[in-house]
Short mmCIF file of C-alpha atoms in Angstrom, two decimals:
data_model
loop_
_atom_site.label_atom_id
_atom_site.label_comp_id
_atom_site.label_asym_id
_atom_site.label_seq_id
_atom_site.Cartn_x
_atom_site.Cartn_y
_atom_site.Cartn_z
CA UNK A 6 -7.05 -30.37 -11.49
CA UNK A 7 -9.22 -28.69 -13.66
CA UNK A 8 -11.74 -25.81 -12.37
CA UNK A 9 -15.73 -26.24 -12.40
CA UNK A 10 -17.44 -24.53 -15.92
CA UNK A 11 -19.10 -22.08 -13.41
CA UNK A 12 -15.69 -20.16 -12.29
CA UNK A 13 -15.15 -18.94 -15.62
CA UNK A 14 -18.68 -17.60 -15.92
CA UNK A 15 -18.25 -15.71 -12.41
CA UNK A 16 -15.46 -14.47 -13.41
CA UNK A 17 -16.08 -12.93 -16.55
CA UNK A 18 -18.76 -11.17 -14.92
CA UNK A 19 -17.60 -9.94 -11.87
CA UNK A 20 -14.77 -8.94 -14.52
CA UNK A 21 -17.09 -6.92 -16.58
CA UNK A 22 -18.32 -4.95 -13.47
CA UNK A 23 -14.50 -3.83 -12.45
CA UNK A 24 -13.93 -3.01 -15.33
CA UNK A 25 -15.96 -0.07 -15.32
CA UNK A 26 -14.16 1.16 -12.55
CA UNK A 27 -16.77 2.89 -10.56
CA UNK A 28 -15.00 1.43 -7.12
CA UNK A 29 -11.98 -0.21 -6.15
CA UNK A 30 -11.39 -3.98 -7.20
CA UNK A 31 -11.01 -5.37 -4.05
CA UNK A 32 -14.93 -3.98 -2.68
CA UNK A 33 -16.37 -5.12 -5.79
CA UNK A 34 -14.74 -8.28 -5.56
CA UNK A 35 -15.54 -8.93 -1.58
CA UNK A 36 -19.66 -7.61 -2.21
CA UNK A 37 -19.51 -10.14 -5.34
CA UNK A 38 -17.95 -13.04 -2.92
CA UNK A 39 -20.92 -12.30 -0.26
CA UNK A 40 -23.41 -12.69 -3.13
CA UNK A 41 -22.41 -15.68 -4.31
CA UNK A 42 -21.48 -18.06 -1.31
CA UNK A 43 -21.59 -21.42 -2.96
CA UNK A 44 -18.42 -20.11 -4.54
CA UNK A 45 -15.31 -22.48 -2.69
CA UNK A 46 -12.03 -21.33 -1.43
CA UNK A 47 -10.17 -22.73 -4.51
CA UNK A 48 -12.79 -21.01 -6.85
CA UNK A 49 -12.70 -17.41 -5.24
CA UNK A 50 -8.96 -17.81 -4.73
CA UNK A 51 -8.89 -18.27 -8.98
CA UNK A 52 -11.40 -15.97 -9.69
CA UNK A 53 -9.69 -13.03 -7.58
CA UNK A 54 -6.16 -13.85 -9.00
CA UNK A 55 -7.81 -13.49 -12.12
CA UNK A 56 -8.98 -10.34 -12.00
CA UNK A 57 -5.74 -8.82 -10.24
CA UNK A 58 -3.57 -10.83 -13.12
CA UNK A 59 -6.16 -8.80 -16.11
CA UNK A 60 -5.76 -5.55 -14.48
CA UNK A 61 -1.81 -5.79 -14.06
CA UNK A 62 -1.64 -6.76 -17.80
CA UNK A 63 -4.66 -4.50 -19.12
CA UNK A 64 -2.56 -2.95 -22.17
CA UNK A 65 -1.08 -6.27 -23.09
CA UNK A 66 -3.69 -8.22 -22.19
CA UNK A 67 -6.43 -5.87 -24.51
CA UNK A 68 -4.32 -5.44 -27.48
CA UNK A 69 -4.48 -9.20 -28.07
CA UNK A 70 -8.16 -9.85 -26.71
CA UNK A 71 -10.17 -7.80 -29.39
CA UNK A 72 -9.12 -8.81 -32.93
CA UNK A 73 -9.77 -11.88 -34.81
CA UNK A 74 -13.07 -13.12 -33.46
CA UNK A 75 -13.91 -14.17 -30.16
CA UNK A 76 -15.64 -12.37 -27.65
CA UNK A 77 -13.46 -9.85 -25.63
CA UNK A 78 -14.40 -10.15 -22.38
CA UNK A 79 -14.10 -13.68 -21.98
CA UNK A 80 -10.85 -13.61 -23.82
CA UNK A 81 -9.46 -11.42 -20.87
CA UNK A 82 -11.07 -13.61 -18.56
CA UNK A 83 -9.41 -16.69 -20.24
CA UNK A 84 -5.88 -15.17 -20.12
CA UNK A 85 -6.00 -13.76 -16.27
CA UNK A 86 -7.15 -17.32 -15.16
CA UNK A 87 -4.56 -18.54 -17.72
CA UNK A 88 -1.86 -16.49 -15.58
CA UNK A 89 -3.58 -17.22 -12.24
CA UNK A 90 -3.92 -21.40 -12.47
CA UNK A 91 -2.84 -22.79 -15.55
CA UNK A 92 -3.79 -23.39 -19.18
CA UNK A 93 -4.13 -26.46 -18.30
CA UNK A 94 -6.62 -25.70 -15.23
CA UNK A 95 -9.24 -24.53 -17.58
CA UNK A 96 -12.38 -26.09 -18.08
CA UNK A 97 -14.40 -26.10 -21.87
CA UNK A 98 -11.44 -24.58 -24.06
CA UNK A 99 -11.86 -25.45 -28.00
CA UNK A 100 -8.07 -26.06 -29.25
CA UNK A 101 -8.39 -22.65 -30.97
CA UNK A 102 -8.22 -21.17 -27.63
CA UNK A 103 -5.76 -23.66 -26.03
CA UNK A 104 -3.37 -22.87 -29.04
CA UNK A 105 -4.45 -18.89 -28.69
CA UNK A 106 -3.57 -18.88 -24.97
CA UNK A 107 -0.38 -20.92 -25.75
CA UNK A 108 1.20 -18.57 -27.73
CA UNK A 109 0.32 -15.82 -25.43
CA UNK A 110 1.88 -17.41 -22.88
CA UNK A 111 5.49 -17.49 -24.86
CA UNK A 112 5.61 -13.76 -26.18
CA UNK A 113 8.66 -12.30 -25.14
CA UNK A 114 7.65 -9.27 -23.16
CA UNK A 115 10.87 -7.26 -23.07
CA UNK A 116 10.65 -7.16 -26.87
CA UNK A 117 6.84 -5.29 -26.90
CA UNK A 118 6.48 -1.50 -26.96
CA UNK A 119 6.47 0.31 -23.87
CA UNK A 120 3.18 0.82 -23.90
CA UNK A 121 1.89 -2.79 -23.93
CA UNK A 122 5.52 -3.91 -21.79
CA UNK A 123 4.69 -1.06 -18.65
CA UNK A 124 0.98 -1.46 -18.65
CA UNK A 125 0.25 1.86 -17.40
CA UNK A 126 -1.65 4.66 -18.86
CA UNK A 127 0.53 6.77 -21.03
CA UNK A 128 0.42 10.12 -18.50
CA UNK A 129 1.69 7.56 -15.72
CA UNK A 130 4.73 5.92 -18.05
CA UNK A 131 5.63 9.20 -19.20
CA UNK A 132 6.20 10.91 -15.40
CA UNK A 133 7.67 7.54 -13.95
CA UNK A 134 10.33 8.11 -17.21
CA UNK A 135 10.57 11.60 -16.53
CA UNK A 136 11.78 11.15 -12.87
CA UNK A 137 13.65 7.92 -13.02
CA UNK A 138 15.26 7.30 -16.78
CA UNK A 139 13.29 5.53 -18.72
CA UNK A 140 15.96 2.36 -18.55
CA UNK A 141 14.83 1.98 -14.26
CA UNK A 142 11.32 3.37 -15.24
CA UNK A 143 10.80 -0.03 -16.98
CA UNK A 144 12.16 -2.29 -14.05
CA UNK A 145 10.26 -0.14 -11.99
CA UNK A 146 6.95 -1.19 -14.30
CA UNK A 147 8.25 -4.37 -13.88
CA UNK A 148 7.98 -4.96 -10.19
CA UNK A 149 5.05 -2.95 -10.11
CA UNK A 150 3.59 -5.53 -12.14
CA UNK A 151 4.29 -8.42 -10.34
CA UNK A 152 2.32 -10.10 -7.21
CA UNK A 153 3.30 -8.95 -3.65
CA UNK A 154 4.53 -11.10 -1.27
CA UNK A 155 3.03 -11.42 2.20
CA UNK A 156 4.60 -9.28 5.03
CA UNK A 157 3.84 -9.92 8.48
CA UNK A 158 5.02 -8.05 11.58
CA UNK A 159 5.90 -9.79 15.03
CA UNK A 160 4.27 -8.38 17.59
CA UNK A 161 7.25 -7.60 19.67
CA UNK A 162 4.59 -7.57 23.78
CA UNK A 163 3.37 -11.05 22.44
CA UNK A 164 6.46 -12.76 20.90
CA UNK A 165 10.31 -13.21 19.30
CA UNK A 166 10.71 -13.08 15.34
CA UNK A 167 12.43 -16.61 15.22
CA UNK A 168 9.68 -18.42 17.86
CA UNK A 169 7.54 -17.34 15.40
CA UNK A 170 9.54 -18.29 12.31
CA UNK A 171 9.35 -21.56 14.23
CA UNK A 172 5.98 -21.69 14.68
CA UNK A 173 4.72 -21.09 11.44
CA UNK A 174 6.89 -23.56 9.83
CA UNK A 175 4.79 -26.19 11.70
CA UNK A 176 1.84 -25.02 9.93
CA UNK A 177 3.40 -25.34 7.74
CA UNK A 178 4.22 -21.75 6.49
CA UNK A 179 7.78 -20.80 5.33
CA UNK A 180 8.38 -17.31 6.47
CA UNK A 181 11.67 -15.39 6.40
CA UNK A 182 13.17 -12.46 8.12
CA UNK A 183 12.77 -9.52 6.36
CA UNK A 184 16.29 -7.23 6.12
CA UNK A 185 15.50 -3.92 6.73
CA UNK A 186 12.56 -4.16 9.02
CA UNK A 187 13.38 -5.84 12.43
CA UNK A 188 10.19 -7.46 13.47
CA UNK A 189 9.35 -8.23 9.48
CA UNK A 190 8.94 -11.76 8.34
CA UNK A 191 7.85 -12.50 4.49
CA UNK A 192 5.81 -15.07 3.01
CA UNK A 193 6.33 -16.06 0.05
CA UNK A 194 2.68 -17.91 -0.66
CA UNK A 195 -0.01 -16.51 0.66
CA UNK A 196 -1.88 -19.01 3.60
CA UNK A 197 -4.98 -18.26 5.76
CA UNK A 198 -3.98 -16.57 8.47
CA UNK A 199 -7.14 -15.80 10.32
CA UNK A 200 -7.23 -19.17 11.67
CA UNK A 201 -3.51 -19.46 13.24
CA UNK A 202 -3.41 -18.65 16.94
CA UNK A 203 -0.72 -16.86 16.05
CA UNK A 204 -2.87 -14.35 14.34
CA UNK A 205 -6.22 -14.50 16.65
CA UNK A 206 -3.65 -13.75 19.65
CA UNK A 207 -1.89 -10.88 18.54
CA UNK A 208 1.11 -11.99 17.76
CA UNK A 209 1.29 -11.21 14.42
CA UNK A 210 -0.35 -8.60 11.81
CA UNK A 211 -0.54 -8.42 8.07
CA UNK A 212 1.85 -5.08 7.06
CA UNK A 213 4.53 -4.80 4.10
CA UNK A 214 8.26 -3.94 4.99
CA UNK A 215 8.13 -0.72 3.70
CA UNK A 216 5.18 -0.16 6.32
CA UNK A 217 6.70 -1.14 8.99
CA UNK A 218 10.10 1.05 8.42
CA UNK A 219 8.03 4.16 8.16
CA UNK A 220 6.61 3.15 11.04
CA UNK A 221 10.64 2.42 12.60
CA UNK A 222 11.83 6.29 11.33
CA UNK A 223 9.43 7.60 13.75
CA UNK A 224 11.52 6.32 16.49
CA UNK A 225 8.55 6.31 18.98
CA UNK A 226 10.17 6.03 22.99
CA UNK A 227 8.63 4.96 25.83
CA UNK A 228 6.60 7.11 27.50
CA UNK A 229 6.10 9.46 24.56
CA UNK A 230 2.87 11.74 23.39
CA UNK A 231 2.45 10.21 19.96
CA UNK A 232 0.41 11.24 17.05
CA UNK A 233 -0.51 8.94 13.68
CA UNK A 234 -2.04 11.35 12.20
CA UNK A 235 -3.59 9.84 9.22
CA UNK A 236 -4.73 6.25 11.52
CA UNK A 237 -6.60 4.66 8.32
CA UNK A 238 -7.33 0.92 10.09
CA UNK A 239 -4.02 1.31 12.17
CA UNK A 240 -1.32 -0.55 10.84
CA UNK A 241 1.43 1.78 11.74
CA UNK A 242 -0.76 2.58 14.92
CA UNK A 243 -0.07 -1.03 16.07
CA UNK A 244 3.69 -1.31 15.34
CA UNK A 245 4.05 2.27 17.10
CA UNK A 246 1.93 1.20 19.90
CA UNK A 247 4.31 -1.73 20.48
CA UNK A 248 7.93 0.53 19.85
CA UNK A 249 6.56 2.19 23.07
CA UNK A 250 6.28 -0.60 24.93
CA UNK A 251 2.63 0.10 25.69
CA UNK A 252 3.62 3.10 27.83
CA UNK A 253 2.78 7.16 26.83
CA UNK A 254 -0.25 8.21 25.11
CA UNK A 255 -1.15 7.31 21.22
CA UNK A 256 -3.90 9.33 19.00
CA UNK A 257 -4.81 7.56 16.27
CA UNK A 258 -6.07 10.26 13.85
CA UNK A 259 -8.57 9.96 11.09
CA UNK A 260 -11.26 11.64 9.35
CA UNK A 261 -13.41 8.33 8.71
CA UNK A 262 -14.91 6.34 11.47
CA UNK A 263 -15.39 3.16 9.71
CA UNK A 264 -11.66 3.05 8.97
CA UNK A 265 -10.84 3.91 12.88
CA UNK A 266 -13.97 0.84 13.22
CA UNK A 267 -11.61 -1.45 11.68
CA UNK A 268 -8.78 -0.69 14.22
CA UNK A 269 -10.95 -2.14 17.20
CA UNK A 270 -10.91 -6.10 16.61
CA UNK A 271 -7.15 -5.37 15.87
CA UNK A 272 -6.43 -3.01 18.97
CA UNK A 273 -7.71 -6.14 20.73
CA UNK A 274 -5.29 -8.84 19.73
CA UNK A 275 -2.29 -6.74 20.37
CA UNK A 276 -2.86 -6.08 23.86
CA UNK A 277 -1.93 -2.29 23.69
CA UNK A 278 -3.84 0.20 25.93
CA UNK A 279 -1.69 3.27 25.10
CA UNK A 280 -3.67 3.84 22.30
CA UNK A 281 -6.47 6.15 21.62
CA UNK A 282 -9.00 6.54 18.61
CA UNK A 283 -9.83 10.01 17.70
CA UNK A 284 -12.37 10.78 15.09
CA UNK A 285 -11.46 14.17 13.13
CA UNK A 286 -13.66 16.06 10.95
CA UNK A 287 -10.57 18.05 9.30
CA UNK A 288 -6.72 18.88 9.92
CA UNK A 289 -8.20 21.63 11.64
CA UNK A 290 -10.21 20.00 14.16
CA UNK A 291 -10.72 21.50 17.63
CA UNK A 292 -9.52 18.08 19.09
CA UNK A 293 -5.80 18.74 16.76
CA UNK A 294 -5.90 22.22 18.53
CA UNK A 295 -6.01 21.40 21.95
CA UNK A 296 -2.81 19.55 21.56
CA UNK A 297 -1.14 22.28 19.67
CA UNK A 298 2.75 22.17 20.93
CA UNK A 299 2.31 19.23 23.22
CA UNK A 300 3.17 15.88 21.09
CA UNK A 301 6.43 14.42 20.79
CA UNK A 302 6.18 12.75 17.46
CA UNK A 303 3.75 12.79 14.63
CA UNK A 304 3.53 10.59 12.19
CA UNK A 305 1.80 11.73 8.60
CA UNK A 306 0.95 8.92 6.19
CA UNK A 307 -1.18 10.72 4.41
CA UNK A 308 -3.52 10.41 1.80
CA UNK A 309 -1.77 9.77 -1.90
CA UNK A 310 -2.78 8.31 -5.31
CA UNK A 311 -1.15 4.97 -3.72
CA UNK A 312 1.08 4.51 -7.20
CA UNK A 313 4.01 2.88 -5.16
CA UNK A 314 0.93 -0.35 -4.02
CA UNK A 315 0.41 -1.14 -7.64
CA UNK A 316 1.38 -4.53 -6.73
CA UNK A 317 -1.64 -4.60 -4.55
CA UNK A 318 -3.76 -2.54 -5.99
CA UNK A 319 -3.38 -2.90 -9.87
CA UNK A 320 -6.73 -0.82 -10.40
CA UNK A 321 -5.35 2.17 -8.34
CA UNK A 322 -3.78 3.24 -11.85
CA UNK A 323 -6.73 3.15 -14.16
CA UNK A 324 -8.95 4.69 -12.07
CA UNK A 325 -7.16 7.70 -11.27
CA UNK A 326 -6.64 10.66 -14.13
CA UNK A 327 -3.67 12.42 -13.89
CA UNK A 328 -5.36 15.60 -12.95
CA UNK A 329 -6.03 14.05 -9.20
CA UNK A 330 -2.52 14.56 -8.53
CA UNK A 331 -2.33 17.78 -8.25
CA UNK A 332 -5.75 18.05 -6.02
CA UNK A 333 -3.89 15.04 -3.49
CA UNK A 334 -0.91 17.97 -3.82
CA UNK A 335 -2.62 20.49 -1.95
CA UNK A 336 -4.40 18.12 0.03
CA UNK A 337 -1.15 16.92 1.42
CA UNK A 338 0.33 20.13 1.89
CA UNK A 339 -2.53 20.73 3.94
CA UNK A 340 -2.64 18.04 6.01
CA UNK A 341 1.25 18.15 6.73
CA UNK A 342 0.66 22.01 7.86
CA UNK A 343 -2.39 21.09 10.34
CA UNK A 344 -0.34 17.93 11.57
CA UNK A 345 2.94 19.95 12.10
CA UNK A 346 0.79 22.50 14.97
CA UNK A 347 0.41 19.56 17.70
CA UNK A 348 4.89 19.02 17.69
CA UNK A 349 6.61 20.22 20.40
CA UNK A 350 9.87 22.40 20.34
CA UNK A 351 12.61 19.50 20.01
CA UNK A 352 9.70 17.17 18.41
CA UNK A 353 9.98 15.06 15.04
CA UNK A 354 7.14 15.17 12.18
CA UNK A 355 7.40 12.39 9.74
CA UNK A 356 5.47 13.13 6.26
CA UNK A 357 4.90 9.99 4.40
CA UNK A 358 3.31 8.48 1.59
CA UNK A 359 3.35 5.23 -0.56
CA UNK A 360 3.42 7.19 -3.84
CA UNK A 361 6.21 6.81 -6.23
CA UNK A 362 5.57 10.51 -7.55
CA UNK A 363 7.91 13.72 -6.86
CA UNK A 364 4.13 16.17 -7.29
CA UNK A 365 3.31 13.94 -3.88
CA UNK A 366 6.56 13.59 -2.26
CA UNK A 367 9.45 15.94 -3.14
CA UNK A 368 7.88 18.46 -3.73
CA UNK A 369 5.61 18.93 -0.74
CA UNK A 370 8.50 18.24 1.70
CA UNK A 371 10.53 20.81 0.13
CA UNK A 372 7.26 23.27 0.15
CA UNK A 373 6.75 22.43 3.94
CA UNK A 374 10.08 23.17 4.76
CA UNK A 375 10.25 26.75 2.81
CA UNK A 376 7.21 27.66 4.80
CA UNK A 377 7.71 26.72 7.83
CA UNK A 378 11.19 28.39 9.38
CA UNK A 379 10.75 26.72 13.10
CA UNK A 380 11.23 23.18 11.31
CA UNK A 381 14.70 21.79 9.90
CA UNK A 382 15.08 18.68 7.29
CA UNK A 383 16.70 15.74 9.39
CA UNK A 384 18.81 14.07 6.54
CA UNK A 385 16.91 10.77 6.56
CA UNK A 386 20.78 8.93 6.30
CA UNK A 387 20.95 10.19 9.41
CA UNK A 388 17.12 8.52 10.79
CA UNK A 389 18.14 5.10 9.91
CA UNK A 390 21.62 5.59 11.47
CA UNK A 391 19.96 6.33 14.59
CA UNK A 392 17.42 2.98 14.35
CA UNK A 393 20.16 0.71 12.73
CA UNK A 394 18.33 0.39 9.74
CA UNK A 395 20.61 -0.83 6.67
CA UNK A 396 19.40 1.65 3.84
CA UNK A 397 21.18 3.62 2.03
CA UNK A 398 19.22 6.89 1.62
CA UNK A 399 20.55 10.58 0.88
CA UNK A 400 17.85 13.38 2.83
CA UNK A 401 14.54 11.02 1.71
CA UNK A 402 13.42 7.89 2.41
CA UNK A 403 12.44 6.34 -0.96
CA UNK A 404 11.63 2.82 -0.84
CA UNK A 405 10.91 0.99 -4.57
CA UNK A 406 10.00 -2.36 -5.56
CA UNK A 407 12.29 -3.16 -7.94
CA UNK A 408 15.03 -2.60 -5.45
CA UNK A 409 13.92 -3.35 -1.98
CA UNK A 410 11.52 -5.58 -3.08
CA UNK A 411 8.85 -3.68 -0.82
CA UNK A 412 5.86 -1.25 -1.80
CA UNK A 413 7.03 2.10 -2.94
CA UNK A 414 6.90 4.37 -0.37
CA UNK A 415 8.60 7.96 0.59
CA UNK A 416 8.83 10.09 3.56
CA UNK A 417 10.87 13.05 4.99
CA UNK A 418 11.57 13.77 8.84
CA UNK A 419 11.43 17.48 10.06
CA UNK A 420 12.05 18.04 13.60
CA UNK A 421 10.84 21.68 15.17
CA UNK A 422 13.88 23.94 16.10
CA UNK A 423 14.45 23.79 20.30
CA UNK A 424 13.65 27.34 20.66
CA UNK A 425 10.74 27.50 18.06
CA UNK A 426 6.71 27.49 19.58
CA UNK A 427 3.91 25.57 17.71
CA UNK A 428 2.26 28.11 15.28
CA UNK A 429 -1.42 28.93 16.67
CA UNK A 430 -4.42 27.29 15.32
CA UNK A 431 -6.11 28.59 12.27
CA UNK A 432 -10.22 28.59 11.54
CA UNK A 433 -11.60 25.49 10.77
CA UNK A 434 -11.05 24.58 7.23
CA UNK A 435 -13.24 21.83 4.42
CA UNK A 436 -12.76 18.82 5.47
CA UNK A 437 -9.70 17.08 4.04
CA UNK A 438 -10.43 13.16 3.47
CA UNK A 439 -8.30 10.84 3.41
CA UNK A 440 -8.01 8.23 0.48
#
């Protein structure tokens, strides 16, 4: 079934405007949807797919859009609706571009240079090379440039992983259980949810395995003081609320209020009470110190250049220079240093991120640990041991897509020495926002 004339023309130039990367992909895409309501399901659902498909495939895609006549743009429109619906799908194609997007279609990618096979910029390829080899750097590439599936987590107060596997499938939605995150399931198309009453009810939320395991390593207990330090719209919040059984006391960190807004509707469906909002102007914030020494566990996801979501978030790695990393480096170290004040003697700190970079991950985990004496490294082997996840992981936690077949994501677990007290507050410093 072939698409109306008019997609291809809102494409192309909702195209053109991402393309000059002023904000993330996703915003422009949703204020471009709310402009333009006479736009269907079908026709968003191609026009979005579209976009994500150019920006995964920007070096390729370019390198063959500009020569030989033909306007570029609507070239690279033309081949990310190619790879969304379908040559065939296409409305108004002369045979020049039918044959054109047929041969594209049949180039052997494994045989192209790097450059056009990683579709990264070259500062990116060369420190994913650097750290991996360059042989896993390309499968890394590889995954990074291929579609996410859909994760969902059960929402263990509201209902069982297979009652729901059951349910869905009369929807019907296939969903399988995810293997290293308990409550996981994964969808391998991606359905409305927002209309299930599985969704409106609570008992399920959107979050990708690797998510929910960070979330797992914190080992959250009932009746707990528990800290997510870096809340966002409260993903992790949720599946933490729910490890405790809805018992202790839950902060939900964060330094923007219209990402702690966004928590609300979704605090609602899950039926937690344990949990508690708190708007923070910095890491340093009068409301961190008052719990200085008093939390059990805290849970750091903090802000990062988001390289290890490129599945998701294909434009994440053209808008970024390669200078920002080392600004989210101190950031981070930062951050980690105000969150570690609020753990108790005995306590766990979990620093996280869903970068794929040593500058964000490594490296500030090893610098946290030289300067602070009162924590020790707890080998993250030994983490999953203790929550029966089946990982095999040396003192790090380094999920990647090409091999768990989640986002990338890191994190490190420190736990404050029995006898050691939390180090006293400091003056309030900038504000340190998060991503």
């Amino acid at each position: 079934m072939r698409l109306p004339p008019a997609v291809l023309a809102s494409a192309e130039e909702v195209l053109r405007e991402i393309l000059r990367f002023a904000a993330p992909a996703d915003t422009t895409l949703s204020r471009y949807f709310k402009d333009h309501p006479r736009l269907g399901g079908r026709e968003r659902g191609a026009i979005a797919e579209c976009i994500y498909a150019v920006l995964r495939n920007k070096n390729f895609f370019t390198e063959f859009s500009e020569p030989n006549g033909g306007a570029t743009m609507r070239r690279l429109t033309l081949l990310g609706l190619a790879d969304a619906v379908g040559i065939d799908a296409l409305p108004g194609l002369s045979e020049e571009e039918v044959e054109w997007l047929t041969r594209m279609r049949d180039i052997d990618r494994s045989l192209l240079h790097k450059s056009l096979r990683t579709n990264m910029p070259k500062w990116l390829w060369e420190k994913l090379a650097e750290q991996y080899g360059e042989e896993e750097a390309l499968q890394l590439a590889d995954a990074l440039n291929t579609p996410a599936p859909l994760d969902l987590r059960v929402n263990a107060l509201k209902a069982d992983r297979d009652k729901v596997i059951e349910q869905l499938a009369q929807a019907p939605i296939v969903a399988t259980a995810t293997p290293f995150a308990p409550l996981g399931l994964r969808v391998l198309k991606k359905p409305q949810l927002q209309n299930l009453p599985l969704f409106k009810e609570g008992a399920i939320e959107v979050q990708d395995e690797g998510s929910q395991v960070l979330a797992q390593i914190l080992g959250a207990r009932r009746g707990e003081m528990v800290v997510d330090f870096c809340a966002g719209a409260g993903g992790k919040t949720l599946a933490l609320g729910a490890q405790m059984r809805n018992t202790g006391r839950l902060y939900a960190f964060d330094v923007s209020e219209k990402r702690l807004a966004k928590l609300k509707p979704r605090l609602a469906r899950s039926g937690l009470s344990n949990v508690h909002p708190v708007a923070i102007a910095h890491e340093r914030d009068a409301k961190i110190k008052r719990l200085a020494g008093k939390i059990d566990r805290v849970l750091v996801d903090a802000p990062c250049s988001g390289m290890g979501t490129l599945r998701r978030n294909p434009d994440v790695k053209w808008r970024q220079p390669v200078e920002a990393i080392a600004e989210m480096h101190e950031k981070q170290v930062s951050i980690l240093d105000g969150a570690a004040r609020l753990v108790k003697a005995g306590g766990r700190l979990v620093y996280a991120t869903c970068s794929l970079l040593k500058e964000e991950n490594d490296a500030v985990a090893e610098q946290f640990i030289a300067g602070h004496p009162d924590f020790q490294l707890v080998p993250m082997s030994q983490v999953l041991a203790e929550q029966k996840i089946d990982l095999d992981m040396g003192d790090y936690l380094k999920l990647l897509p090409h091999k768990h077949q989640t986002d990338g994501f890191f994190a490190a677990v420190f736990e404050r020495k029995p006898m050691a007290k939390a180090a006293p507050a400091a003056e309030p410093a900038e504000e340190a926002e998060e991503e």
